[in-house]
PDB file of C-alpha atoms in Angstrom:
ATOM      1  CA  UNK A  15     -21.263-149.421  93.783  1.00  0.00           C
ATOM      2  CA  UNK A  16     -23.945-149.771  96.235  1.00  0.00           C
ATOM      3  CA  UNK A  17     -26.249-152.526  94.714  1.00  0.00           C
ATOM      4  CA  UNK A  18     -29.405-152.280  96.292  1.00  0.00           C
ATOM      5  CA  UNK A  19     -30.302-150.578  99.045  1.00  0.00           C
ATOM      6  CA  UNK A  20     -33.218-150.983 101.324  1.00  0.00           C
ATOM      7  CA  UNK A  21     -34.650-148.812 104.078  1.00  0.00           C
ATOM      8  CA  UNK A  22     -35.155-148.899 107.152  1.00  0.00           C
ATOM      9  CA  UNK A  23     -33.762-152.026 108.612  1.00  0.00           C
ATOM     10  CA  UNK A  24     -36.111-152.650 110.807  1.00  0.00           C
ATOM     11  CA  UNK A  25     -39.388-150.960 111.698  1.00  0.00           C
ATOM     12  CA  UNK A  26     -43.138-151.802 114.113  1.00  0.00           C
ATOM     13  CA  UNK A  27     -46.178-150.604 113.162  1.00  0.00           C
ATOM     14  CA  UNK A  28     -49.731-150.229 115.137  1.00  0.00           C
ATOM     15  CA  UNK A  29     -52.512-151.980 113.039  1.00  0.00           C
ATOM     16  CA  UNK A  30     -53.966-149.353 110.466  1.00  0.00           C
ATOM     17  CA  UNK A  31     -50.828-147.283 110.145  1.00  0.00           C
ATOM     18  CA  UNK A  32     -49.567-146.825 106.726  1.00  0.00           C
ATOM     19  CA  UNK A  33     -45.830-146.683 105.806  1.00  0.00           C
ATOM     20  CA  UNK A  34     -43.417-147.024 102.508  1.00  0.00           C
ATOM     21  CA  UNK A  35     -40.362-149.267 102.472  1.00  0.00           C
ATOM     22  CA  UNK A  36     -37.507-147.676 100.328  1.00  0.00           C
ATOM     23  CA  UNK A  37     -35.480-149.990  97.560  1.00  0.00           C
ATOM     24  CA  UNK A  38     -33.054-147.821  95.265  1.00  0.00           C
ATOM     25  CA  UNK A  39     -30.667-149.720  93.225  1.00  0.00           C
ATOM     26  CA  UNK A  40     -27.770-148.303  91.003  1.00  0.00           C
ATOM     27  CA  UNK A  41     -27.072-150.664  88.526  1.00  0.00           C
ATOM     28  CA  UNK A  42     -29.758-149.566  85.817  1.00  0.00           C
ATOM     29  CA  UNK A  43     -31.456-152.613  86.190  1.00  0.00           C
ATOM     30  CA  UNK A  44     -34.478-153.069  84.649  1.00  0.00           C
ATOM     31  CA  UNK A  45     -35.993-155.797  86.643  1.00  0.00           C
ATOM     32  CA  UNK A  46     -36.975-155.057  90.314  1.00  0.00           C
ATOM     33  CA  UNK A  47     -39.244-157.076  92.625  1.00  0.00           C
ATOM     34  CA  UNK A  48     -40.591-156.998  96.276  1.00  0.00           C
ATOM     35  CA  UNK A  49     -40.651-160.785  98.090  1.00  0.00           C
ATOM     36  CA  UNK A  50     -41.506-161.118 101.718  1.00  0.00           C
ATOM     37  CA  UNK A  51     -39.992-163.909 103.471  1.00  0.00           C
ATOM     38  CA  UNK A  52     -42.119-165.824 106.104  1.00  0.00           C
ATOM     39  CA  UNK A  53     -41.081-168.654 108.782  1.00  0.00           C
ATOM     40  CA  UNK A  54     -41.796-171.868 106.641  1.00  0.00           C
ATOM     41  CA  UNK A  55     -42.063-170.588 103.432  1.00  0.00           C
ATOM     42  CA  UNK A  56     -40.079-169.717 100.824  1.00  0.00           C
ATOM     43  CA  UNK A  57     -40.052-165.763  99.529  1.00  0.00           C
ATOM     44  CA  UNK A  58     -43.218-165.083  97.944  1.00  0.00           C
ATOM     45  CA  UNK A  59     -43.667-162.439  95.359  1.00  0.00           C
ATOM     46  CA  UNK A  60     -45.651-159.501  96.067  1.00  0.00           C
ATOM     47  CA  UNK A  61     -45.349-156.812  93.030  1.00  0.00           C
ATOM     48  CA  UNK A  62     -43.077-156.099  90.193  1.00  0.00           C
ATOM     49  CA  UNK A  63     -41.702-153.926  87.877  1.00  0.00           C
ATOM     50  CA  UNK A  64     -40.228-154.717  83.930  1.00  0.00           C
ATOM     51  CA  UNK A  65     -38.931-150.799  83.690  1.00  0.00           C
ATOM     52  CA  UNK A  66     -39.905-147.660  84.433  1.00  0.00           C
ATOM     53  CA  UNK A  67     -43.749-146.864  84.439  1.00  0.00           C
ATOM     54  CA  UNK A  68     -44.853-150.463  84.468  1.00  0.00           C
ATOM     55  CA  UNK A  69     -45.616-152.726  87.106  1.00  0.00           C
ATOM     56  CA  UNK A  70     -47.814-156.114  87.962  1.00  0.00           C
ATOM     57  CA  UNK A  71     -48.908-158.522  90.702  1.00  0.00           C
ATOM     58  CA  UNK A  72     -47.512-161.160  92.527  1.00  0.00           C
ATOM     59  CA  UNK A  73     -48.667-163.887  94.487  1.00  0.00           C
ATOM     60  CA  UNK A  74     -49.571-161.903  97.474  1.00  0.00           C
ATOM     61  CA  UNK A  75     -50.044-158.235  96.557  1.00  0.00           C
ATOM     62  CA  UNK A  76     -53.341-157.849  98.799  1.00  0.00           C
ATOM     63  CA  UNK A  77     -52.372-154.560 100.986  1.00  0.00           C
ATOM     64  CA  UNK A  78     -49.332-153.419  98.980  1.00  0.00           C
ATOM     65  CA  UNK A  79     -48.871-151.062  96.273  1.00  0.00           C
ATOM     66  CA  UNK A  80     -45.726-150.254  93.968  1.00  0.00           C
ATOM     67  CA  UNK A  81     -44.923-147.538  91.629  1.00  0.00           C
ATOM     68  CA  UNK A  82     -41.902-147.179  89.758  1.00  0.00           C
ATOM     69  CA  UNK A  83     -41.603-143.710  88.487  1.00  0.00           C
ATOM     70  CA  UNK A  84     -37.327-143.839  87.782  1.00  0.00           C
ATOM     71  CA  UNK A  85     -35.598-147.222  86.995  1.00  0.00           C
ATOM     72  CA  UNK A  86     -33.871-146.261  90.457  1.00  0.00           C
ATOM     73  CA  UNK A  87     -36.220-146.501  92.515  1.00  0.00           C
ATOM     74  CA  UNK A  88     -39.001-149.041  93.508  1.00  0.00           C
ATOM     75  CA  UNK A  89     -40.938-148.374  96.996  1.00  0.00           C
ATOM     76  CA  UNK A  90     -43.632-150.962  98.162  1.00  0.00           C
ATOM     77  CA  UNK A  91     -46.409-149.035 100.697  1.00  0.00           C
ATOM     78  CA  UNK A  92     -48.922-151.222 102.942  1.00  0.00           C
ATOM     79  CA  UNK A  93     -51.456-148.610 102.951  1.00  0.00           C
ATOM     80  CA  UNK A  94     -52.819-149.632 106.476  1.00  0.00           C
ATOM     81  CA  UNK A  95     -50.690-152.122 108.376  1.00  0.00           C
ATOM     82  CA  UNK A  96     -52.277-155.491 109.400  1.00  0.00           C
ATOM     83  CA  UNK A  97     -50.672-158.174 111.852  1.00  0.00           C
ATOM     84  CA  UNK A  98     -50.744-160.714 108.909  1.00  0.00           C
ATOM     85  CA  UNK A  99     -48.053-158.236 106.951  1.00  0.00           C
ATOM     86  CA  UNK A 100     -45.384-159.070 110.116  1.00  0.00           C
ATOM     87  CA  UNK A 101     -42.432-160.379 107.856  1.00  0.00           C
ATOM     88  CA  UNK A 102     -39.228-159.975 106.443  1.00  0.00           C
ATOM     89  CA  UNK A 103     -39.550-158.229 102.932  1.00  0.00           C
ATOM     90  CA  UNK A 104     -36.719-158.028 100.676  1.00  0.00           C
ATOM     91  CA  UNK A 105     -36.494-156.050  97.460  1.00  0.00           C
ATOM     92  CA  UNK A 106     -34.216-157.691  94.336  1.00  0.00           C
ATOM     93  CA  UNK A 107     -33.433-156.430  90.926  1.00  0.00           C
ATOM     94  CA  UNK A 108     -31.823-157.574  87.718  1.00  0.00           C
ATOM     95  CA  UNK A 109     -30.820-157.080  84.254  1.00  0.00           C
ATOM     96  CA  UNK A 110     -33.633-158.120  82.292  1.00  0.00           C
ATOM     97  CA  UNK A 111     -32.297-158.327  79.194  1.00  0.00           C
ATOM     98  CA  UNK A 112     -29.403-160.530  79.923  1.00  0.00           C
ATOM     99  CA  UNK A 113     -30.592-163.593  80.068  1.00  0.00           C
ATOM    100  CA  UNK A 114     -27.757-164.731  82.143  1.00  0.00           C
ATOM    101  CA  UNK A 115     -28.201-162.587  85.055  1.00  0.00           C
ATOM    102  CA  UNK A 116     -28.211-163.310  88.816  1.00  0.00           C
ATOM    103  CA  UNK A 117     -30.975-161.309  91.118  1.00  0.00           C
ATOM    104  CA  UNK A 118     -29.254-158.566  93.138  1.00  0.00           C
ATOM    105  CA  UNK A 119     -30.956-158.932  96.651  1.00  0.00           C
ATOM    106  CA  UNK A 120     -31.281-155.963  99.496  1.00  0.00           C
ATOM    107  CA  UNK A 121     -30.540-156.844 103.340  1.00  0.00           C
ATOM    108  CA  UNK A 122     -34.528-156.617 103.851  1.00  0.00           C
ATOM    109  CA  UNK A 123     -36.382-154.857 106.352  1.00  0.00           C
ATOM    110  CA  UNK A 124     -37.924-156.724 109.287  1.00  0.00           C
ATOM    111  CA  UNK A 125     -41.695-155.600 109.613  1.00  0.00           C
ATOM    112  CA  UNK A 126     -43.759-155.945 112.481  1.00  0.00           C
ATOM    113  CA  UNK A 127     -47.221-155.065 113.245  1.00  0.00           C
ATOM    114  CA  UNK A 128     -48.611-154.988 116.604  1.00  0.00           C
TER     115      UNK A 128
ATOM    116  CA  UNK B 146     -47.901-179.603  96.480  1.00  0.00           C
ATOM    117  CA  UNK B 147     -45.664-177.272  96.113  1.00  0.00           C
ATOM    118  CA  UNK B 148     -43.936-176.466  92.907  1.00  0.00           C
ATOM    119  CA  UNK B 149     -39.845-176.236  94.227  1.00  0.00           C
ATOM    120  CA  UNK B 150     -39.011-178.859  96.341  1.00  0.00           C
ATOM    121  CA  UNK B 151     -35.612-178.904  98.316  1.00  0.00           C
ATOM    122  CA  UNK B 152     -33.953-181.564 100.261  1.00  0.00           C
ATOM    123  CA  UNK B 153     -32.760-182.002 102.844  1.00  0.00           C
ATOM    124  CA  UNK B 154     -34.457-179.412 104.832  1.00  0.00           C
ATOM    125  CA  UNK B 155     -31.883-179.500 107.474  1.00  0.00           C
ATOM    126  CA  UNK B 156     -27.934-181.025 107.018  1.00  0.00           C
ATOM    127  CA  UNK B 157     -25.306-180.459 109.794  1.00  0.00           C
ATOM    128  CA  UNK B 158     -21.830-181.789 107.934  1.00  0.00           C
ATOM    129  CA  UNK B 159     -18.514-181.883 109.708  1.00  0.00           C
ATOM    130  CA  UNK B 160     -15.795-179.589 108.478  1.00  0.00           C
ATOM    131  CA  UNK B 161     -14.296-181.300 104.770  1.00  0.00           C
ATOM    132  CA  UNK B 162     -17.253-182.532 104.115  1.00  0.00           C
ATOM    133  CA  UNK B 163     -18.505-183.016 100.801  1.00  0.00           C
ATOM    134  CA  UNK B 164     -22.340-181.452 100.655  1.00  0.00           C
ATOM    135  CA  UNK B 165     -25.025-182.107  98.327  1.00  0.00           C
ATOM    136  CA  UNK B 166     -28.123-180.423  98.180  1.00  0.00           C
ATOM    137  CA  UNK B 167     -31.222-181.181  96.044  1.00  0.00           C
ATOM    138  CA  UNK B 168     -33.866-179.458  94.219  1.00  0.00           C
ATOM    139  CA  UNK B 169     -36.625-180.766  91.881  1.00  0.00           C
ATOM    140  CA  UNK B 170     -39.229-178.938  90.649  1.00  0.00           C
ATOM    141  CA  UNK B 171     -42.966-179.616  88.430  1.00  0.00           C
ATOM    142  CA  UNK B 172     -42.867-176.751  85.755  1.00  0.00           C
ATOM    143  CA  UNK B 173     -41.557-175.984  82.914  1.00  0.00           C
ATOM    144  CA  UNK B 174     -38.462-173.398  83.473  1.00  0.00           C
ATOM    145  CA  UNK B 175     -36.338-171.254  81.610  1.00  0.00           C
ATOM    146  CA  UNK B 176     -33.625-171.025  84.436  1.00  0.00           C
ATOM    147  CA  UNK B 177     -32.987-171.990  87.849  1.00  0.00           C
ATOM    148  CA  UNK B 178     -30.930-169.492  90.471  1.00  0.00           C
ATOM    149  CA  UNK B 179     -29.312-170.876  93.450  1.00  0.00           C
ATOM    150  CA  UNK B 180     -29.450-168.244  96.086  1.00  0.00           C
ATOM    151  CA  UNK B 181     -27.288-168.172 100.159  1.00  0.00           C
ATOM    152  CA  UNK B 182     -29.151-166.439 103.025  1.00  0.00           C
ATOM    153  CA  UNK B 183     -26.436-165.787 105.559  1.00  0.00           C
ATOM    154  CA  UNK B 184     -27.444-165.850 109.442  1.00  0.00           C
ATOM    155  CA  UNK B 185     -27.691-162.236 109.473  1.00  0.00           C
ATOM    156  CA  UNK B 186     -30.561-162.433 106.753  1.00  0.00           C
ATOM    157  CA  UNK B 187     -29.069-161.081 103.463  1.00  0.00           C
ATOM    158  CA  UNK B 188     -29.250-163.250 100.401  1.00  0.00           C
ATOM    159  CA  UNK B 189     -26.470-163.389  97.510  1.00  0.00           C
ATOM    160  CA  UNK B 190     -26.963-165.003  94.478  1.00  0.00           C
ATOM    161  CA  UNK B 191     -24.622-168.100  93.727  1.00  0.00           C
ATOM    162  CA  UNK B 192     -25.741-169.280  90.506  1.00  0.00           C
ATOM    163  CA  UNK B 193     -28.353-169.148  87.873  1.00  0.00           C
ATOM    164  CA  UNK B 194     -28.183-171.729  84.961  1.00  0.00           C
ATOM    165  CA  UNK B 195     -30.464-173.413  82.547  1.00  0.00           C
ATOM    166  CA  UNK B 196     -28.395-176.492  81.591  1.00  0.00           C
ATOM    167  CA  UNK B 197     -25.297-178.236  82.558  1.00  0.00           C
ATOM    168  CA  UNK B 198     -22.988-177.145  85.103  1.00  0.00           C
ATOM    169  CA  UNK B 199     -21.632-174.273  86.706  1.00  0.00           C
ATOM    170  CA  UNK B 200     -18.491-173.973  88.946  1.00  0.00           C
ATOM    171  CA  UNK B 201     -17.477-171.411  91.321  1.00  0.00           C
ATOM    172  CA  UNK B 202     -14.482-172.003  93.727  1.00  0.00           C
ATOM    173  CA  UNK B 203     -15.826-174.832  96.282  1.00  0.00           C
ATOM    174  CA  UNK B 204     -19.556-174.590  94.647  1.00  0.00           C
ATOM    175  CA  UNK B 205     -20.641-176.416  92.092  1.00  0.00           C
ATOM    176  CA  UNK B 206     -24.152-176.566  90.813  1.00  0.00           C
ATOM    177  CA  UNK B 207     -25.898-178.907  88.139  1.00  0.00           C
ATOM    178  CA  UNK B 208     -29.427-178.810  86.045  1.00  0.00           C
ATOM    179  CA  UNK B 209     -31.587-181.864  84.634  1.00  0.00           C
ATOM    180  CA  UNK B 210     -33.916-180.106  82.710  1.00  0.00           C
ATOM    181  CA  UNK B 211     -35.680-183.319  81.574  1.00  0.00           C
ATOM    182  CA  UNK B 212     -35.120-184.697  84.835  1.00  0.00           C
ATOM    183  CA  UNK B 213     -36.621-181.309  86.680  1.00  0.00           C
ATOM    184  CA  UNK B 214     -33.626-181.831  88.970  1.00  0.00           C
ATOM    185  CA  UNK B 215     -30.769-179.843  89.988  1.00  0.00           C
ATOM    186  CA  UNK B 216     -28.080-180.338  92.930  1.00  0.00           C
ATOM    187  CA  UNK B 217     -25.645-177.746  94.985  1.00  0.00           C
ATOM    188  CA  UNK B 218     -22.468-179.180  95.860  1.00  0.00           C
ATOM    189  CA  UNK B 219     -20.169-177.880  98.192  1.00  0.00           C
ATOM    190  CA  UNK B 220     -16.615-179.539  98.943  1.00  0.00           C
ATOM    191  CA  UNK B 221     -14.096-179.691 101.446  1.00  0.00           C
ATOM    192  CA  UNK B 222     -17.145-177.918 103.727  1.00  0.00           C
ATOM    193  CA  UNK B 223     -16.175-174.969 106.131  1.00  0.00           C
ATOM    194  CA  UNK B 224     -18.349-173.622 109.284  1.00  0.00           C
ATOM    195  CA  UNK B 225     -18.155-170.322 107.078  1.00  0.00           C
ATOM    196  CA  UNK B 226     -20.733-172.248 104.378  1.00  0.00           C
ATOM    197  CA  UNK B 227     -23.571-172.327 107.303  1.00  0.00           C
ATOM    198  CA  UNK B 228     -26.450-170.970 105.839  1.00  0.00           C
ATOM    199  CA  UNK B 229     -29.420-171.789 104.166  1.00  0.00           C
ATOM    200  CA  UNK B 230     -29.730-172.022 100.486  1.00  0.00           C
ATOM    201  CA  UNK B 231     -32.381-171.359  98.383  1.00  0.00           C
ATOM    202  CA  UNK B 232     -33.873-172.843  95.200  1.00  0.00           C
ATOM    203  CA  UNK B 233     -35.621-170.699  92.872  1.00  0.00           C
ATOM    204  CA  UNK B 234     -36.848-171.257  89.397  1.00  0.00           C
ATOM    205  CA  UNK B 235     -38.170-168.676  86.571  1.00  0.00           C
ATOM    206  CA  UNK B 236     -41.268-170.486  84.811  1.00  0.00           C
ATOM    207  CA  UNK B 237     -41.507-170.515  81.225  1.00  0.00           C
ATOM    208  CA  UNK B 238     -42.794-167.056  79.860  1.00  0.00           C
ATOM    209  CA  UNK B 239     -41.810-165.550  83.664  1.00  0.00           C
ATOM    210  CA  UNK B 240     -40.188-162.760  84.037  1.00  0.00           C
ATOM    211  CA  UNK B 241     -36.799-162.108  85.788  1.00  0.00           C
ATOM    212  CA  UNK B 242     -39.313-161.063  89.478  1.00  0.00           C
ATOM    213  CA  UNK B 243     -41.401-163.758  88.895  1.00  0.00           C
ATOM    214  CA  UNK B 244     -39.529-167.150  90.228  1.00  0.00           C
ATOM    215  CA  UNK B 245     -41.070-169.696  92.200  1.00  0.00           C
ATOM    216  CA  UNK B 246     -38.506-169.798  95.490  1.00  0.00           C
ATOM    217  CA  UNK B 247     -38.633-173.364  97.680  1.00  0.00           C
ATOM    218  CA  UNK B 248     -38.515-173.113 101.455  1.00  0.00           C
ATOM    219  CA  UNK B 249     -34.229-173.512 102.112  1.00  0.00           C
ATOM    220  CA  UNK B 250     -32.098-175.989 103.130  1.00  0.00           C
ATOM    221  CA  UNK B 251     -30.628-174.915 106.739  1.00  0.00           C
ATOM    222  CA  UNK B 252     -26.750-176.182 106.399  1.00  0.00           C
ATOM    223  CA  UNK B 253     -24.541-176.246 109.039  1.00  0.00           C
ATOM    224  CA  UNK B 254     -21.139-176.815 109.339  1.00  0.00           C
ATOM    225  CA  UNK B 255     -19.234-178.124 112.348  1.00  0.00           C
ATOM    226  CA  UNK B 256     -15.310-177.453 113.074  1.00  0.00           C
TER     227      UNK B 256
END
């Protein structure tokens, strides 16, 4: 069972490139979410997804969009790359309709822009 | 000011040490998750509960929902426990994505 899984690890970027970070997860969770993680602050949310076909905002979605066309799969793309978007993002899910139910995290992907 | 508060922001304990970490928070939740962000970056959920107590091994983790309070405990301490742990909390009417995360408490423990 591999949980969720994020792609790549690690990756730089010149200011204006675009790029997608992968999450897949295989637990047929309903609930998936991109955060980024910043020195000083806690995660913040960026987008997120209730189930296939439907997703919303966060609190920082500026330069990011999401789709989620399979309950698999939910990949965030900064369509042109910006210093300010250096960060660690990190991609959860969870069962949504257990209300008991821990957030499954990925190991993140470290993002810089130069 | 912001709406998950942790304390401390930094502890260093000495091995068997019993640790206590706080979190209060200003909104009106439906559940709190404890979460553990390892040095090498990954974060594991430890616990999510909406009232009581929950116990797992050496963890133990409380909620005051009138209070707005909850504590992670952690005893007899072990320099594998170093990490930083995260408060989050799931607002009333939030979904499961959309939790309000404070900024860590950095633990370390000495042998």
């Amino acid at each position: 069972n591999a949980g969720v899984t994020q792609t790549p690890k690690f990756q730089v970027l010149k200011t204006g490139q675009s790029m997608t970070l992968q999450c897949a997860q295989d637990m047929n969770h309903e609930y998936m979410s991109w955060y980024r993680q910043d020195p000083g602050m806690g995660l913040r949310l960026i987008h997120y997804s209730v189930g296939a076909g439907i997703t919303d905002q966060g609190e920082v979605p500026n330069g990011y969009n999401v789709s989620r066309s399979t309950t698999e799969d939910f990949p965030l793309r900064l369509l042109s790359a910006a210093p300010s978007q250096t960060s660690v993002y990190f991609c959860a899910s969870s069962n949504g309709q257990t209300y008991n139910s821990p957030l499954h995290f990925g190991n993140g992907t470290r993002l810089t822009v130069t | 000011k912001n709406e998950v508060e942790q304390s401390p922001q930094n502890l260093t304990a000495q091995e068997g040490e019993f640790i206590t970490i706080n979190c209060s928070y200003s909104v009106g939740i439906s559940a709190l998750h404890w979460l553990q962000q390892h040095p090498g970056g990954g974060i594991v959920s430890l616990f999510m509960l909406s009232s009581g107590k929950k116990k797992h091994g050496r963890l133990i983790a409380t909620i005051n929902i009138q209070e707005k309070h909850s504590s992670l405990h952690i005893t007899a301490s072990h320099p594998r426990d170093s990490a930083v742990y995260i408060c989050a909390v799931r607002p009333w009417g939030g979904s499961q994505g959309n939790l309000i995360f404070g900024k860590g408490t950095k633990l370390s423990v000495k042998p």
